[in-house]
Amino acid sequence: EARLAESGGGSVQAGGSLRLSCTGSGITLVDSEMAWYRQAPGSECDLVSHIDSDGVTNYEPAVEGRFTVSHDKDKNTLFLQMNNLQPEDTAVYYCAADNGMPGKNCYTELGHWGQGTQVTVSS
């Protein structure tokens, strides 16, 4: 059974950085369509970044230039490097593999999702 496990969340001040990790088991992440999503309190699930199996990336405009998604193939781990964090980046961040389009919440029956990791940015 495929599983994803996120780590690396935490609390930082505005302007700080965090690196989120998503480690896969039972699935090869670099061969999958991978995405990072986030959900802030009272808000719907938002796509933050996507990287396809060819390594092509795209980002939500609000994080373009600040966030970078990448793979460590040897560790079967997906990263999200987040720089210049702002209070509006506060959310639970999820990684997902080969997933469908989520609705209000960050989950779909299709694909695989991690449990989420909290990122809190204070001003």
C-alpha positions as protocol buffer text, in pm:
chain_id: "A"
residue {
  index: 1
  type: GLU
  ca { x: 0 y: 0 z: 0 }
}
residue {
  index: 2
  type: ALA
  ca { x: 134 y: 340 z: -97 }
}
residue {
  index: 3
  type: ARG
  ca { x: 184 y: 594 z: 178 }
}
residue {
  index: 4
  type: LEU
  ca { x: 301 y: 954 z: 194 }
}
residue {
  index: 5
  type: ALA
  ca { x: 436 y: 1118 z: 506 }
}
residue {
  index: 6
  type: GLU
  ca { x: 498 y: 1492 z: 535 }
}
residue {
  index: 7
  type: SER
  ca { x: 734 y: 1658 z: 778 }
}
residue {
  index: 8
  type: GLY
  ca { x: 911 y: 1989 z: 824 }
}
residue {
  index: 9
  type: GLY
  ca { x: 625 y: 2214 z: 927 }
}
residue {
  index: 10
  type: GLY
  ca { x: 656 y: 2455 z: 1213 }
}
residue {
  index: 11
  type: SER
  ca { x: 626 y: 2815 z: 1327 }
}
residue {
  index: 12
  type: VAL
  ca { x: 835 y: 3095 z: 1182 }
}
residue {
  index: 13
  type: GLN
  ca { x: 827 y: 3470 z: 1164 }
}
residue {
  index: 14
  type: ALA
  ca { x: 747 y: 3655 z: 844 }
}
residue {
  index: 15
  type: GLY
  ca { x: 1043 y: 3647 z: 609 }
}
residue {
  index: 16
  type: GLY
  ca { x: 1160 y: 3310 z: 738 }
}
residue {
  index: 17
  type: SER
  ca { x: 1200 y: 2980 z: 558 }
}
residue {
  index: 18
  type: LEU
  ca { x: 1089 y: 2621 z: 599 }
}
residue {
  index: 19
  type: ARG
  ca { x: 1146 y: 2308 z: 395 }
}
residue {
  index: 20
  type: LEU
  ca { x: 867 y: 2054 z: 385 }
}
residue {
  index: 21
  type: SER
  ca { x: 941 y: 1691 z: 304 }
}
residue {
  index: 22
  type: CYS
  ca { x: 709 y: 1424 z: 168 }
}
residue {
  index: 23
  type: THR
  ca { x: 852 y: 1073 z: 185 }
}
residue {
  index: 24
  type: GLY
  ca { x: 691 y: 792 z: -6 }
}
residue {
  index: 25
  type: SER
  ca { x: 666 y: 423 z: 68 }
}
residue {
  index: 26
  type: GLY
  ca { x: 518 y: 172 z: -174 }
}
residue {
  index: 27
  type: ILE
  ca { x: 528 y: 436 z: -447 }
}
residue {
  index: 28
  type: THR
  ca { x: 807 y: 593 z: -650 }
}
residue {
  index: 29
  type: LEU
  ca { x: 751 y: 965 z: -622 }
}
residue {
  index: 30
  type: VAL
  ca { x: 972 y: 1073 z: -910 }
}
residue {
  index: 31
  type: ASP
  ca { x: 758 y: 861 z: -1146 }
}
residue {
  index: 32
  type: SER
  ca { x: 434 y: 1008 z: -1015 }
}
residue {
  index: 33
  type: GLU
  ca { x: 239 y: 1327 z: -1066 }
}
residue {
  index: 34
  type: MET
  ca { x: 311 y: 1505 z: -739 }
}
residue {
  index: 35
  type: ALA
  ca { x: 153 y: 1810 z: -584 }
}
residue {
  index: 36
  type: TRP
  ca { x: 159 y: 2023 z: -273 }
}
residue {
  index: 37
  type: TYR
  ca { x: -170 y: 2164 z: -149 }
}
residue {
  index: 38
  type: ARG
  ca { x: -258 y: 2378 z: 149 }
}
residue {
  index: 39
  type: GLN
  ca { x: -568 y: 2453 z: 346 }
}
residue {
  index: 40
  type: ALA
  ca { x: -600 y: 2752 z: 573 }
}
residue {
  index: 41
  type: PRO
  ca { x: -864 y: 2765 z: 848 }
}
residue {
  index: 42
  type: GLY
  ca { x: -1204 y: 2841 z: 700 }
}
residue {
  index: 43
  type: SER
  ca { x: -1073 y: 2818 z: 345 }
}
residue {
  index: 44
  type: GLU
  ca { x: -1087 y: 2559 z: 72 }
}
residue {
  index: 45
  type: CYS
  ca { x: -799 y: 2343 z: -41 }
}
residue {
  index: 46
  type: ASP
  ca { x: -559 y: 2526 z: -272 }
}
residue {
  index: 47
  type: LEU
  ca { x: -301 y: 2384 z: -510 }
}
residue {
  index: 48
  type: VAL
  ca { x: 39 y: 2530 z: -425 }
}
residue {
  index: 49
  type: SER
  ca { x: 271 y: 2351 z: -663 }
}
residue {
  index: 50
  type: HIS
  ca { x: 278 y: 2061 z: -905 }
}
residue {
  index: 51
  type: ILE
  ca { x: 563 y: 1860 z: -1054 }
}
residue {
  index: 52
  type: ASP
  ca { x: 497 y: 1602 z: -1321 }
}
residue {
  index: 53
  type: SER
  ca { x: 687 y: 1284 z: -1400 }
}
residue {
  index: 54
  type: ASP
  ca { x: 903 y: 1475 z: -1649 }
}
residue {
  index: 55
  type: GLY
  ca { x: 1005 y: 1722 z: -1380 }
}
residue {
  index: 56
  type: VAL
  ca { x: 799 y: 2010 z: -1516 }
}
residue {
  index: 57
  type: THR
  ca { x: 686 y: 2236 z: -1235 }
}
residue {
  index: 58
  type: ASN
  ca { x: 421 y: 2497 z: -1187 }
}
residue {
  index: 59
  type: TYR
  ca { x: 321 y: 2717 z: -895 }
}
residue {
  index: 60
  type: GLU
  ca { x: 30 y: 2914 z: -763 }
}
residue {
  index: 61
  type: PRO
  ca { x: 97 y: 3281 z: -848 }
}
residue {
  index: 62
  type: ALA
  ca { x: 100 y: 3377 z: -479 }
}
residue {
  index: 63
  type: VAL
  ca { x: 405 y: 3157 z: -416 }
}
residue {
  index: 64
  type: GLU
  ca { x: 588 y: 3192 z: -749 }
}
residue {
  index: 65
  type: GLY
  ca { x: 946 y: 3296 z: -687 }
}
residue {
  index: 66
  type: ARG
  ca { x: 930 y: 3208 z: -316 }
}
residue {
  index: 67
  type: PHE
  ca { x: 856 y: 2834 z: -316 }
}
residue {
  index: 68
  type: THR
  ca { x: 1048 y: 2562 z: -499 }
}
residue {
  index: 69
  type: VAL
  ca { x: 943 y: 2200 z: -543 }
}
residue {
  index: 70
  type: SER
  ca { x: 1206 y: 1932 z: -603 }
}
residue {
  index: 71
  type: HIS
  ca { x: 1277 y: 1560 z: -573 }
}
residue {
  index: 72
  type: ASP
  ca { x: 1546 y: 1360 z: -402 }
}
residue {
  index: 73
  type: LYS
  ca { x: 1521 y: 1043 z: -605 }
}
residue {
  index: 74
  type: ASP
  ca { x: 1754 y: 841 z: -381 }
}
residue {
  index: 75
  type: LYS
  ca { x: 1549 y: 923 z: -72 }
}
residue {
  index: 76
  type: ASN
  ca { x: 1214 y: 892 z: -256 }
}
residue {
  index: 77
  type: THR
  ca { x: 1129 y: 1228 z: -110 }
}
residue {
  index: 78
  type: LEU
  ca { x: 958 y: 1538 z: -247 }
}
residue {
  index: 79
  type: PHE
  ca { x: 1051 y: 1875 z: -102 }
}
residue {
  index: 80
  type: LEU
  ca { x: 887 y: 2214 z: -89 }
}
residue {
  index: 81
  type: GLN
  ca { x: 1137 y: 2486 z: -7 }
}
residue {
  index: 82
  type: MET
  ca { x: 947 y: 2788 z: 118 }
}
residue {
  index: 83
  type: ASN
  ca { x: 1130 y: 3120 z: 147 }
}
residue {
  index: 84
  type: ASN
  ca { x: 1014 y: 3466 z: 250 }
}
residue {
  index: 85
  type: LEU
  ca { x: 713 y: 3317 z: 426 }
}
residue {
  index: 86
  type: GLN
  ca { x: 424 y: 3548 z: 498 }
}
residue {
  index: 87
  type: PRO
  ca { x: 131 y: 3521 z: 743 }
}
residue {
  index: 88
  type: GLU
  ca { x: -101 y: 3438 z: 453 }
}
residue {
  index: 89
  type: ASP
  ca { x: 103 y: 3121 z: 396 }
}
residue {
  index: 90
  type: THR
  ca { x: -26 y: 2985 z: 728 }
}
residue {
  index: 91
  type: ALA
  ca { x: -205 y: 2658 z: 654 }
}
residue {
  index: 92
  type: VAL
  ca { x: -188 y: 2282 z: 676 }
}
residue {
  index: 93
  type: TYR
  ca { x: 24 y: 2162 z: 384 }
}
residue {
  index: 94
  type: TYR
  ca { x: -40 y: 1828 z: 214 }
}
residue {
  index: 95
  type: CYS
  ca { x: 148 y: 1634 z: -47 }
}
residue {
  index: 96
  type: ALA
  ca { x: -42 y: 1420 z: -293 }
}
residue {
  index: 97
  type: ALA
  ca { x: 43 y: 1171 z: -564 }
}
residue {
  index: 98
  type: ASP
  ca { x: -153 y: 1093 z: -880 }
}
residue {
  index: 99
  type: ASN
  ca { x: -455 y: 1249 z: -720 }
}
residue {
  index: 100
  type: GLY
  ca { x: -781 y: 1381 z: -860 }
}
residue {
  index: 101
  type: MET
  ca { x: -906 y: 1735 z: -825 }
}
residue {
  index: 102
  type: PRO
  ca { x: -991 y: 1798 z: -459 }
}
residue {
  index: 103
  type: GLY
  ca { x: -1307 y: 1968 z: -353 }
}
residue {
  index: 104
  type: LYS
  ca { x: -1338 y: 2183 z: -45 }
}
residue {
  index: 105
  type: ASN
  ca { x: -1099 y: 1968 z: 157 }
}
residue {
  index: 106
  type: CYS
  ca { x: -757 y: 1833 z: 69 }
}
residue {
  index: 107
  type: TYR
  ca { x: -846 y: 1477 z: -11 }
}
residue {
  index: 108
  type: THR
  ca { x: -958 y: 1264 z: -304 }
}
residue {
  index: 109
  type: GLU
  ca { x: -1042 y: 898 z: -333 }
}
residue {
  index: 110
  type: LEU
  ca { x: -811 y: 887 z: -633 }
}
residue {
  index: 111
  type: GLY
  ca { x: -441 y: 883 z: -557 }
}
residue {
  index: 112
  type: HIS
  ca { x: -254 y: 914 z: -231 }
}
residue {
  index: 113
  type: TRP
  ca { x: -237 y: 1190 z: 30 }
}
residue {
  index: 114
  type: GLY
  ca { x: -20 y: 1256 z: 329 }
}
residue {
  index: 115
  type: GLN
  ca { x: -155 y: 1347 z: 668 }
}
residue {
  index: 116
  type: GLY
  ca { x: -60 y: 1713 z: 646 }
}
residue {
  index: 117
  type: THR
  ca { x: 187 y: 1932 z: 828 }
}
residue {
  index: 118
  type: GLN
  ca { x: 109 y: 2265 z: 994 }
}
residue {
  index: 119
  type: VAL
  ca { x: 290 y: 2580 z: 885 }
}
residue {
  index: 120
  type: THR
  ca { x: 233 y: 2892 z: 1095 }
}
residue {
  index: 121
  type: VAL
  ca { x: 382 y: 3228 z: 1001 }
}
residue {
  index: 122
  type: SER
  ca { x: 361 y: 3517 z: 1244 }
}
residue {
  index: 123
  type: SER
  ca { x: 396 y: 3882 z: 1155 }
}
